[in-house]
Amino acid sequence: MADGEDTATLAAGPQPGVKYPLSVLYCGNCSMPIEYCEYYPEYEKCKHWLEKNLPAEFEKMVKLGEGDDGADGGGNDDDKKRQKRGGKGMMKAKKKDDTPKQVTISRAPRGKKKSVTVVTGLSTFDIDLKVAAKCFGTKFACGSSVTGDDEIVIQGDVKDDLFDFIPEKWPEIDEDFIEDLGDLKR
């Protein structure tokens, strides 16, 4: 306990003047108690539901909301755009780059005598990388995984076989779109 606090304010048990059991009103839109609707990302829908179904509670919330706006009487646009505490965050859309459609294949050393094959650029052709990695692993009987935004690592040196397999599996990728980068360090 902090210094100077009165223990009477922290008393447990029933409070005088409060009717038990407590009844809590829940929002039909977000299924939270109506006091917490303002922290929900779709607060406007909650307000419409509250206005339609519980008009007395809506009036209380509107009167409370007017006192919080400050001296200017209206909320800032920044307050509306910025997310309040909690709730669901906004998902950022992935950016579509205008990168040239090019698949690059390279080999990288792994240990003393072993190597891995690195394939990049398949996502520019809208190919699911997880499906492609699984396909490579099945075809070449080896491990294959997605590492990074647009990179598949295949265990072993299968670079020469990929030049035939990729156009066969995905006809939209012509042999002209596949480039050999040779041996690279990772």
mmCIF file of N, CA and C in Angstrom, residues 1-133:
data_model
loop_
_atom_site.group_PDB
_atom_site.id
_atom_site.type_symbol
_atom_site.label_atom_id
_atom_site.label_comp_id
_atom_site.label_asym_id
_atom_site.label_seq_id
_atom_site.Cartn_x
_atom_site.Cartn_y
_atom_site.Cartn_z
ATOM 1 N N MET A 1 0.824 -1.182 0.000
ATOM 2 C CA MET A 1 0.000 0.000 0.000
ATOM 3 C C MET A 1 0.867 1.245 0.000
ATOM 4 N N ALA A 2 0.402 2.274 -0.650
ATOM 5 C CA ALA A 2 1.138 3.525 -0.680
ATOM 6 C C ALA A 2 0.882 4.303 0.599
ATOM 7 N N ASP A 3 1.780 5.201 0.909
ATOM 8 C CA ASP A 3 1.650 6.004 2.116
ATOM 9 C C ASP A 3 0.466 6.949 1.992
ATOM 10 N N GLY A 4 -0.290 7.102 3.067
ATOM 11 C CA GLY A 4 -1.373 8.074 3.086
ATOM 12 C C GLY A 4 -2.698 7.548 2.575
ATOM 13 N N GLU A 5 -2.790 6.314 2.103
ATOM 14 C CA GLU A 5 -4.059 5.789 1.619
ATOM 15 C C GLU A 5 -4.895 5.333 2.803
ATOM 16 N N ASP A 6 -6.170 5.586 2.703
ATOM 17 C CA ASP A 6 -7.089 5.190 3.756
ATOM 18 C C ASP A 6 -7.550 3.764 3.474
ATOM 19 N N THR A 7 -7.512 2.898 4.476
ATOM 20 C CA THR A 7 -7.911 1.502 4.265
ATOM 21 C C THR A 7 -9.408 1.373 4.087
ATOM 22 N N ALA A 8 -10.179 2.376 4.478
ATOM 23 C CA ALA A 8 -11.635 2.307 4.324
ATOM 24 C C ALA A 8 -12.036 2.359 2.856
ATOM 25 N N THR A 9 -11.262 3.035 2.001
ATOM 26 C CA THR A 9 -11.608 3.106 0.587
ATOM 27 C C THR A 9 -11.323 1.796 -0.133
ATOM 28 N N LEU A 10 -10.525 0.931 0.464
ATOM 29 C CA LEU A 10 -10.181 -0.337 -0.153
ATOM 30 C C LEU A 10 -10.938 -1.510 0.466
ATOM 31 N N ALA A 11 -11.996 -1.237 1.177
ATOM 32 C CA ALA A 11 -12.734 -2.296 1.863
ATOM 33 C C ALA A 11 -13.381 -3.230 0.858
ATOM 34 N N ALA A 12 -13.317 -4.530 1.161
ATOM 35 C CA ALA A 12 -13.922 -5.529 0.296
ATOM 36 C C ALA A 12 -15.335 -5.811 0.771
ATOM 37 N N GLY A 13 -16.122 -6.410 -0.107
ATOM 38 C CA GLY A 13 -17.477 -6.805 0.264
ATOM 39 C C GLY A 13 -18.507 -5.900 -0.365
ATOM 40 N N PRO A 14 -19.754 -6.069 0.037
ATOM 41 C CA PRO A 14 -20.842 -5.278 -0.547
ATOM 42 C C PRO A 14 -20.694 -3.792 -0.236
ATOM 43 N N GLN A 15 -20.940 -2.976 -1.214
ATOM 44 C CA GLN A 15 -20.860 -1.538 -1.068
ATOM 45 C C GLN A 15 -22.243 -1.002 -0.698
ATOM 46 N N PRO A 16 -22.298 -0.028 0.168
ATOM 47 C CA PRO A 16 -23.609 0.534 0.525
ATOM 48 C C PRO A 16 -24.198 1.300 -0.666
ATOM 49 N N GLY A 17 -25.495 1.140 -0.887
ATOM 50 C CA GLY A 17 -26.184 1.838 -1.963
ATOM 51 C C GLY A 17 -26.114 1.133 -3.314
ATOM 52 N N VAL A 18 -25.532 -0.065 -3.366
ATOM 53 C CA VAL A 18 -25.436 -0.816 -4.616
ATOM 54 C C VAL A 18 -26.369 -2.012 -4.521
ATOM 55 N N LYS A 19 -27.155 -2.240 -5.551
ATOM 56 C CA LYS A 19 -28.124 -3.332 -5.563
ATOM 57 C C LYS A 19 -27.465 -4.571 -6.172
ATOM 58 N N TYR A 20 -27.490 -5.672 -5.431
ATOM 59 C CA TYR A 20 -26.870 -6.914 -5.888
ATOM 60 C C TYR A 20 -27.940 -7.920 -6.246
ATOM 61 N N PRO A 21 -27.756 -8.831 -7.163
ATOM 62 C CA PRO A 21 -26.619 -8.986 -8.060
ATOM 63 C C PRO A 21 -26.601 -7.889 -9.115
ATOM 64 N N LEU A 22 -25.408 -7.559 -9.567
ATOM 65 C CA LEU A 22 -25.241 -6.521 -10.573
ATOM 66 C C LEU A 22 -25.782 -7.015 -11.912
ATOM 67 N N SER A 23 -26.415 -6.127 -12.639
ATOM 68 C CA SER A 23 -26.870 -6.480 -13.983
ATOM 69 C C SER A 23 -26.013 -5.700 -14.981
ATOM 70 N N VAL A 24 -25.465 -6.413 -15.940
ATOM 71 C CA VAL A 24 -24.569 -5.815 -16.922
ATOM 72 C C VAL A 24 -25.253 -5.869 -18.279
ATOM 73 N N LEU A 25 -25.264 -4.746 -18.982
ATOM 74 C CA LEU A 25 -25.844 -4.682 -20.324
ATOM 75 C C LEU A 25 -24.755 -4.940 -21.349
ATOM 76 N N TYR A 26 -25.038 -5.857 -22.276
ATOM 77 C CA TYR A 26 -24.064 -6.219 -23.297
ATOM 78 C C TYR A 26 -24.515 -5.701 -24.657
ATOM 79 N N CYS A 27 -23.541 -5.310 -25.466
ATOM 80 C CA CYS A 27 -23.802 -4.808 -26.810
ATOM 81 C C CYS A 27 -24.122 -5.979 -27.737
ATOM 82 N N GLY A 28 -25.095 -5.801 -28.602
ATOM 83 C CA GLY A 28 -25.458 -6.852 -29.549
ATOM 84 C C GLY A 28 -24.527 -6.912 -30.741
ATOM 85 N N ASN A 29 -23.720 -5.884 -30.939
ATOM 86 C CA ASN A 29 -22.799 -5.865 -32.072
ATOM 87 C C ASN A 29 -21.464 -6.516 -31.725
ATOM 88 N N CYS A 30 -20.852 -6.088 -30.625
ATOM 89 C CA CYS A 30 -19.510 -6.588 -30.291
ATOM 90 C C CYS A 30 -19.511 -7.564 -29.125
ATOM 91 N N SER A 31 -20.661 -7.785 -28.479
ATOM 92 C CA SER A 31 -20.858 -8.701 -27.356
ATOM 93 C C SER A 31 -19.994 -8.347 -26.147
ATOM 94 N N MET A 32 -19.650 -7.093 -25.997
ATOM 95 C CA MET A 32 -18.893 -6.599 -24.847
ATOM 96 C C MET A 32 -19.859 -5.776 -23.996
ATOM 97 N N PRO A 33 -19.532 -5.531 -22.718
ATOM 98 C CA PRO A 33 -20.350 -4.584 -21.953
ATOM 99 C C PRO A 33 -20.350 -3.225 -22.652
ATOM 100 N N ILE A 34 -21.473 -2.526 -22.579
ATOM 101 C CA ILE A 34 -21.609 -1.307 -23.388
ATOM 102 C C ILE A 34 -20.598 -0.231 -23.008
ATOM 103 N N GLU A 35 -20.016 -0.323 -21.808
ATOM 104 C CA GLU A 35 -18.997 0.658 -21.427
ATOM 105 C C GLU A 35 -17.726 0.500 -22.254
ATOM 106 N N TYR A 36 -17.503 -0.689 -22.804
ATOM 107 C CA TYR A 36 -16.271 -0.976 -23.535
ATOM 108 C C TYR A 36 -16.417 -0.858 -25.049
ATOM 109 N N CYS A 37 -17.607 -0.534 -25.526
ATOM 110 C CA CYS A 37 -17.826 -0.439 -26.973
ATOM 111 C C CYS A 37 -16.914 0.596 -27.633
ATOM 112 N N GLU A 38 -16.595 1.661 -26.917
ATOM 113 C CA GLU A 38 -15.787 2.719 -27.521
ATOM 114 C C GLU A 38 -14.379 2.251 -27.871
ATOM 115 N N TYR A 39 -13.927 1.140 -27.287
ATOM 116 C CA TYR A 39 -12.600 0.618 -27.589
ATOM 117 C C TYR A 39 -12.635 -0.425 -28.707
ATOM 118 N N TYR A 40 -13.815 -0.742 -29.183
ATOM 119 C CA TYR A 40 -13.972 -1.712 -30.263
ATOM 120 C C TYR A 40 -13.699 -1.014 -31.595
ATOM 121 N N PRO A 41 -13.031 -1.676 -32.551
ATOM 122 C CA PRO A 41 -12.700 -1.003 -33.818
ATOM 123 C C PRO A 41 -13.924 -0.505 -34.598
ATOM 124 N N GLU A 42 -15.055 -1.169 -34.467
ATOM 125 C CA GLU A 42 -16.251 -0.772 -35.210
ATOM 126 C C GLU A 42 -17.233 -0.085 -34.253
ATOM 127 N N TYR A 43 -16.774 0.981 -33.615
ATOM 128 C CA TYR A 43 -17.556 1.682 -32.610
ATOM 129 C C TYR A 43 -18.826 2.290 -33.191
ATOM 130 N N GLU A 44 -18.777 2.718 -34.443
ATOM 131 C CA GLU A 44 -19.958 3.326 -35.065
ATOM 132 C C GLU A 44 -21.110 2.331 -35.159
ATOM 133 N N LYS A 45 -20.812 1.074 -35.494
ATOM 134 C CA LYS A 45 -21.858 0.046 -35.559
ATOM 135 C C LYS A 45 -22.445 -0.205 -34.181
ATOM 136 N N CYS A 46 -21.588 -0.184 -33.151
ATOM 137 C CA CYS A 46 -22.060 -0.355 -31.782
ATOM 138 C C CYS A 46 -23.004 0.783 -31.393
ATOM 139 N N LYS A 47 -22.652 2.032 -31.789
ATOM 140 C CA LYS A 47 -23.505 3.177 -31.471
ATOM 141 C C LYS A 47 -24.867 3.048 -32.140
ATOM 142 N N HIS A 48 -24.877 2.587 -33.397
ATOM 143 C CA HIS A 48 -26.158 2.424 -34.097
ATOM 144 C C HIS A 48 -27.010 1.354 -33.416
ATOM 145 N N TRP A 49 -26.389 0.252 -32.999
ATOM 146 C CA TRP A 49 -27.137 -0.813 -32.329
ATOM 147 C C TRP A 49 -27.682 -0.310 -30.998
ATOM 148 N N LEU A 50 -26.860 0.419 -30.256
ATOM 149 C CA LEU A 50 -27.270 0.937 -28.961
ATOM 150 C C LEU A 50 -28.399 1.947 -29.109
ATOM 151 N N GLU A 51 -28.341 2.798 -30.120
ATOM 152 C CA GLU A 51 -29.384 3.789 -30.355
ATOM 153 C C GLU A 51 -30.714 3.111 -30.687
ATOM 154 N N LYS A 52 -30.652 2.032 -31.429
ATOM 155 C CA LYS A 52 -31.863 1.329 -31.859
ATOM 156 C C LYS A 52 -32.469 0.502 -30.722
ATOM 157 N N ASN A 53 -31.631 -0.206 -29.952
ATOM 158 C CA ASN A 53 -32.134 -1.168 -28.974
ATOM 159 C C ASN A 53 -32.190 -0.652 -27.541
ATOM 160 N N LEU A 54 -31.283 0.211 -27.140
ATOM 161 C CA LEU A 54 -31.255 0.751 -25.777
ATOM 162 C C LEU A 54 -31.124 2.279 -25.833
ATOM 163 N N PRO A 55 -32.198 2.981 -26.204
ATOM 164 C CA PRO A 55 -32.080 4.435 -26.384
ATOM 165 C C PRO A 55 -31.742 5.187 -25.095
ATOM 166 N N ALA A 56 -32.193 4.701 -23.938
ATOM 167 C CA ALA A 56 -31.891 5.405 -22.681
ATOM 168 C C ALA A 56 -30.387 5.339 -22.394
ATOM 169 N N GLU A 57 -29.779 4.180 -22.583
ATOM 170 C CA GLU A 57 -28.338 4.032 -22.364
ATOM 171 C C GLU A 57 -27.547 4.820 -23.405
ATOM 172 N N PHE A 58 -28.084 4.881 -24.628
ATOM 173 C CA PHE A 58 -27.424 5.650 -25.686
ATOM 174 C C PHE A 58 -27.366 7.127 -25.305
ATOM 175 N N GLU A 59 -28.468 7.669 -24.741
ATOM 176 C CA GLU A 59 -28.495 9.074 -24.327
ATOM 177 C C GLU A 59 -27.455 9.339 -23.234
ATOM 178 N N LYS A 60 -27.314 8.385 -22.286
ATOM 179 C CA LYS A 60 -26.312 8.558 -21.228
ATOM 180 C C LYS A 60 -24.901 8.598 -21.813
ATOM 181 N N MET A 61 -24.628 7.708 -22.779
ATOM 182 C CA MET A 61 -23.296 7.657 -23.381
ATOM 183 C C MET A 61 -23.013 8.912 -24.196
ATOM 184 N N VAL A 62 -24.030 9.443 -24.878
ATOM 185 C CA VAL A 62 -23.845 10.651 -25.680
ATOM 186 C C VAL A 62 -23.539 11.833 -24.760
ATOM 187 N N LYS A 63 -24.234 11.924 -23.628
ATOM 188 C CA LYS A 63 -23.993 13.024 -22.686
ATOM 189 C C LYS A 63 -22.603 12.910 -22.078
ATOM 190 N N LEU A 64 -22.162 11.694 -21.774
ATOM 191 C CA LEU A 64 -20.814 11.507 -21.250
ATOM 192 C C LEU A 64 -19.768 11.846 -22.296
ATOM 193 N N GLY A 65 -20.036 11.495 -23.547
ATOM 194 C CA GLY A 65 -19.085 11.739 -24.630
ATOM 195 C C GLY A 65 -18.899 13.216 -24.927
ATOM 196 N N GLU A 66 -19.955 14.019 -24.735
ATOM 197 C CA GLU A 66 -19.843 15.447 -25.011
ATOM 198 C C GLU A 66 -18.910 16.128 -24.031
ATOM 199 N N GLY A 67 -18.865 15.687 -22.783
ATOM 200 C CA GLY A 67 -18.004 16.295 -21.780
ATOM 201 C C GLY A 67 -16.545 15.984 -22.000
ATOM 202 N N ASP A 68 -16.202 14.930 -22.723
ATOM 203 C CA ASP A 68 -14.815 14.523 -22.916
ATOM 204 C C ASP A 68 -14.133 15.212 -24.086
ATOM 205 N N ASP A 69 -14.905 15.938 -24.921
ATOM 206 C CA ASP A 69 -14.314 16.491 -26.138
ATOM 207 C C ASP A 69 -13.380 17.659 -25.858
ATOM 208 N N GLY A 70 -13.534 18.347 -24.770
ATOM 209 C CA GLY A 70 -12.644 19.474 -24.476
ATOM 210 C C GLY A 70 -13.287 20.792 -24.826
ATOM 211 N N ALA A 71 -12.476 21.848 -24.930
ATOM 212 C CA ALA A 71 -12.984 23.204 -25.115
ATOM 213 C C ALA A 71 -13.520 23.448 -26.513
ATOM 214 N N ASP A 72 -12.986 22.760 -27.533
ATOM 215 C CA ASP A 72 -13.400 23.053 -28.903
ATOM 216 C C ASP A 72 -14.765 22.464 -29.240
ATOM 217 N N GLY A 73 -15.282 21.522 -28.433
ATOM 218 C CA GLY A 73 -16.619 21.000 -28.651
ATOM 219 C C GLY A 73 -16.673 19.865 -29.644
ATOM 220 N N GLY A 74 -15.679 19.663 -30.443
ATOM 221 C CA GLY A 74 -15.678 18.579 -31.420
ATOM 222 C C GLY A 74 -14.387 17.806 -31.346
ATOM 223 N N GLY A 75 -14.443 16.532 -31.662
ATOM 224 C CA GLY A 75 -13.232 15.714 -31.604
ATOM 225 C C GLY A 75 -12.332 15.977 -32.795
ATOM 226 N N ASN A 76 -11.068 15.739 -32.624
ATOM 227 C CA ASN A 76 -10.118 15.906 -33.725
ATOM 228 C C ASN A 76 -10.251 14.761 -34.705
ATOM 229 N N ASP A 77 -9.845 14.982 -35.948
ATOM 230 C CA ASP A 77 -9.819 13.907 -36.926
ATOM 231 C C ASP A 77 -8.765 12.881 -36.555
ATOM 232 N N ASP A 78 -7.677 13.318 -35.903
ATOM 233 C CA ASP A 78 -6.617 12.402 -35.495
ATOM 234 C C ASP A 78 -7.137 11.400 -34.471
ATOM 235 N N ASP A 79 -8.043 11.849 -33.576
ATOM 236 C CA ASP A 79 -8.599 10.947 -32.574
ATOM 237 C C ASP A 79 -9.422 9.847 -33.231
ATOM 238 N N LYS A 80 -10.114 10.176 -34.302
ATOM 239 C CA LYS A 80 -10.937 9.184 -34.984
ATOM 240 C C LYS A 80 -10.080 8.180 -35.744
ATOM 241 N N LYS A 81 -8.989 8.623 -36.323
ATOM 242 C CA LYS A 81 -8.144 7.745 -37.136
ATOM 243 C C LYS A 81 -7.269 6.846 -36.283
ATOM 244 N N ARG A 82 -6.747 7.393 -35.187
ATOM 245 C CA ARG A 82 -5.819 6.631 -34.362
ATOM 246 C C ARG A 82 -6.571 5.596 -33.549
ATOM 247 N N GLN A 83 -6.036 4.403 -33.495
ATOM 248 C CA GLN A 83 -6.690 3.334 -32.762
ATOM 249 C C GLN A 83 -6.524 3.542 -31.268
ATOM 250 N N LYS A 84 -7.597 3.338 -30.542
ATOM 251 C CA LYS A 84 -7.545 3.434 -29.093
ATOM 252 C C LYS A 84 -6.940 2.147 -28.542
ATOM 253 N N ARG A 85 -6.821 2.073 -27.243
ATOM 254 C CA ARG A 85 -6.219 0.913 -26.606
ATOM 255 C C ARG A 85 -7.010 -0.346 -26.920
ATOM 256 N N GLY A 86 -6.279 -1.450 -27.136
ATOM 257 C CA GLY A 86 -6.917 -2.749 -27.349
ATOM 258 C C GLY A 86 -7.570 -2.844 -28.707
ATOM 259 N N GLY A 87 -8.307 -3.876 -28.903
ATOM 260 C CA GLY A 87 -9.033 -4.055 -30.151
ATOM 261 C C GLY A 87 -8.167 -4.656 -31.231
ATOM 262 N N LYS A 88 -8.762 -4.820 -32.376
ATOM 263 C CA LYS A 88 -8.067 -5.430 -33.503
ATOM 264 C C LYS A 88 -7.289 -4.363 -34.256
ATOM 265 N N GLY A 89 -6.081 -4.677 -34.623
ATOM 266 C CA GLY A 89 -5.275 -3.751 -35.407
ATOM 267 C C GLY A 89 -5.649 -3.828 -36.874
ATOM 268 N N MET A 90 -5.313 -2.820 -37.605
ATOM 269 C CA MET A 90 -5.585 -2.796 -39.037
ATOM 270 C C MET A 90 -4.523 -3.614 -39.751
ATOM 271 N N MET A 91 -4.939 -4.485 -40.631
ATOM 272 C CA MET A 91 -4.009 -5.289 -41.410
ATOM 273 C C MET A 91 -3.514 -4.451 -42.580
ATOM 274 N N LYS A 92 -2.213 -4.450 -42.761
ATOM 275 C CA LYS A 92 -1.642 -3.706 -43.875
ATOM 276 C C LYS A 92 -1.709 -4.564 -45.134
ATOM 277 N N ALA A 93 -2.123 -3.940 -46.213
ATOM 278 C CA ALA A 93 -2.186 -4.653 -47.475
ATOM 279 C C ALA A 93 -0.785 -4.794 -48.051
ATOM 280 N N LYS A 94 -0.530 -5.940 -48.657
ATOM 281 C CA LYS A 94 0.782 -6.139 -49.257
ATOM 282 C C LYS A 94 0.902 -5.282 -50.516
ATOM 283 N N LYS A 95 2.073 -4.713 -50.670
ATOM 284 C CA LYS A 95 2.301 -3.842 -51.824
ATOM 285 C C LYS A 95 2.651 -4.687 -53.040
ATOM 286 N N LYS A 96 2.055 -4.320 -54.152
ATOM 287 C CA LYS A 96 2.379 -4.979 -55.416
ATOM 288 C C LYS A 96 3.472 -4.169 -56.095
ATOM 289 N N ASP A 97 4.627 -4.751 -56.207
ATOM 290 C CA ASP A 97 5.724 -4.064 -56.871
ATOM 291 C C ASP A 97 5.656 -4.340 -58.365
ATOM 292 N N ASP A 98 6.153 -3.397 -59.134
ATOM 293 C CA ASP A 98 6.219 -3.575 -60.583
ATOM 294 C C ASP A 98 7.576 -4.138 -60.968
ATOM 295 N N THR A 99 8.026 -5.144 -60.228
ATOM 296 C CA THR A 99 9.296 -5.780 -60.534
ATOM 297 C C THR A 99 9.119 -6.663 -61.756
ATOM 298 N N PRO A 100 10.170 -6.811 -62.531
ATOM 299 C CA PRO A 100 10.058 -7.655 -63.721
ATOM 300 C C PRO A 100 9.821 -9.107 -63.320
ATOM 301 N N LYS A 101 9.069 -9.815 -64.140
ATOM 302 C CA LYS A 101 8.791 -11.219 -63.877
ATOM 303 C C LYS A 101 10.018 -12.028 -64.262
ATOM 304 N N GLN A 102 10.742 -12.451 -63.241
ATOM 305 C CA GLN A 102 12.004 -13.153 -63.453
ATOM 306 C C GLN A 102 12.194 -14.159 -62.329
ATOM 307 N N VAL A 103 12.518 -15.395 -62.673
ATOM 308 C CA VAL A 103 12.841 -16.422 -61.693
ATOM 309 C C VAL A 103 14.351 -16.612 -61.727
ATOM 310 N N THR A 104 14.988 -16.545 -60.559
ATOM 311 C CA THR A 104 16.433 -16.728 -60.501
ATOM 312 C C THR A 104 16.738 -17.991 -59.705
ATOM 313 N N ILE A 105 17.716 -18.728 -60.184
ATOM 314 C CA ILE A 105 18.145 -19.966 -59.541
ATOM 315 C C ILE A 105 19.639 -19.853 -59.266
ATOM 316 N N SER A 106 20.030 -20.160 -58.040
ATOM 317 C CA SER A 106 21.442 -20.113 -57.694
ATOM 318 C C SER A 106 21.760 -21.260 -56.740
ATOM 319 N N ARG A 107 23.044 -21.522 -56.591
ATOM 320 C CA ARG A 107 23.498 -22.559 -55.679
ATOM 321 C C ARG A 107 24.370 -21.901 -54.616
ATOM 322 N N ALA A 108 24.179 -22.315 -53.367
ATOM 323 C CA ALA A 108 24.950 -21.750 -52.261
ATOM 324 C C ALA A 108 25.583 -22.896 -51.475
ATOM 325 N N PRO A 109 26.839 -22.744 -51.055
ATOM 326 C CA PRO A 109 27.489 -23.812 -50.288
ATOM 327 C C PRO A 109 26.896 -23.930 -48.882
ATOM 328 N N ARG A 110 26.872 -25.157 -48.396
ATOM 329 C CA ARG A 110 26.378 -25.423 -47.036
ATOM 330 C C ARG A 110 27.316 -26.460 -46.427
ATOM 331 N N GLY A 111 28.172 -26.034 -45.560
ATOM 332 C CA GLY A 111 29.139 -26.951 -44.983
ATOM 333 C C GLY A 111 30.306 -27.157 -45.933
ATOM 334 N N LYS A 112 30.969 -28.317 -45.840
ATOM 335 C CA LYS A 112 32.150 -28.570 -46.672
ATOM 336 C C LYS A 112 31.791 -29.024 -48.075
ATOM 337 N N LYS A 113 31.078 -30.154 -48.195
ATOM 338 C CA LYS A 113 30.799 -30.700 -49.522
ATOM 339 C C LYS A 113 29.345 -30.566 -49.940
ATOM 340 N N LYS A 114 28.515 -30.005 -49.087
ATOM 341 C CA LYS A 114 27.091 -29.939 -49.390
ATOM 342 C C LYS A 114 26.714 -28.558 -49.905
ATOM 343 N N SER A 115 25.548 -28.500 -50.568
ATOM 344 C CA SER A 115 25.072 -27.218 -51.085
ATOM 345 C C SER A 115 23.552 -27.199 -51.098
ATOM 346 N N VAL A 116 22.996 -25.999 -51.221
ATOM 347 C CA VAL A 116 21.553 -25.825 -51.356
ATOM 348 C C VAL A 116 21.282 -25.026 -52.624
ATOM 349 N N THR A 117 20.094 -25.218 -53.163
ATOM 350 C CA THR A 117 19.664 -24.477 -54.340
ATOM 351 C C THR A 117 18.639 -23.442 -53.898
ATOM 352 N N VAL A 118 18.820 -22.199 -54.324
ATOM 353 C CA VAL A 118 17.950 -21.099 -53.925
ATOM 354 C C VAL A 118 17.162 -20.631 -55.146
ATOM 355 N N VAL A 119 15.821 -20.630 -55.026
ATOM 356 C CA VAL A 119 14.932 -20.192 -56.109
ATOM 357 C C VAL A 119 14.209 -18.940 -55.627
ATOM 358 N N THR A 120 14.304 -17.853 -56.386
ATOM 359 C CA THR A 120 13.589 -16.617 -56.055
ATOM 360 C C THR A 120 12.802 -16.150 -57.268
ATOM 361 N N GLY A 121 11.752 -15.374 -57.018
ATOM 362 C CA GLY A 121 10.979 -14.767 -58.098
ATOM 363 C C GLY A 121 9.723 -15.516 -58.486
ATOM 364 N N LEU A 122 9.386 -16.599 -57.815
ATOM 365 C CA LEU A 122 8.167 -17.321 -58.178
ATOM 366 C C LEU A 122 6.907 -16.544 -57.808
ATOM 367 N N SER A 123 6.985 -15.705 -56.787
ATOM 368 C CA SER A 123 5.792 -14.959 -56.376
ATOM 369 C C SER A 123 5.417 -13.868 -57.385
ATOM 370 N N THR A 124 6.341 -13.467 -58.255
ATOM 371 C CA THR A 124 5.983 -12.478 -59.290
ATOM 372 C C THR A 124 5.033 -13.088 -60.314
ATOM 373 N N PHE A 125 4.982 -14.410 -60.368
ATOM 374 C CA PHE A 125 4.053 -15.105 -61.260
ATOM 375 C C PHE A 125 2.813 -15.572 -60.503
ATOM 376 N N ASP A 126 2.600 -15.074 -59.289
ATOM 377 C CA ASP A 126 1.467 -15.427 -58.428
ATOM 378 C C ASP A 126 1.394 -16.917 -58.143
ATOM 379 N N ILE A 127 2.540 -17.505 -57.827
ATOM 380 C CA ILE A 127 2.608 -18.916 -57.456
ATOM 381 C C ILE A 127 2.758 -18.975 -55.941
ATOM 382 N N ASP A 128 1.954 -19.829 -55.301
ATOM 383 C CA ASP A 128 2.031 -19.990 -53.856
ATOM 384 C C ASP A 128 3.355 -20.665 -53.511
ATOM 385 N N LEU A 129 4.163 -19.996 -52.690
ATOM 386 C CA LEU A 129 5.505 -20.488 -52.399
ATOM 387 C C LEU A 129 5.487 -21.768 -51.563
ATOM 388 N N LYS A 130 4.513 -21.891 -50.669
ATOM 389 C CA LYS A 130 4.445 -23.106 -49.859
ATOM 390 C C LYS A 130 4.128 -24.322 -50.733
ATOM 391 N N VAL A 131 3.235 -24.149 -51.679
ATOM 392 C CA VAL A 131 2.892 -25.245 -52.589
ATOM 393 C C VAL A 131 4.092 -25.598 -53.468
ATOM 394 N N ALA A 132 4.798 -24.567 -53.930
ATOM 395 C CA ALA A 132 5.967 -24.807 -54.777
ATOM 396 C C ALA A 132 7.068 -25.526 -53.992
ATOM 397 N N ALA A 133 7.300 -25.115 -52.736
ATOM 398 C CA ALA A 133 8.320 -25.766 -51.916
ATOM 399 C C ALA A 133 7.971 -27.230 -51.683
#
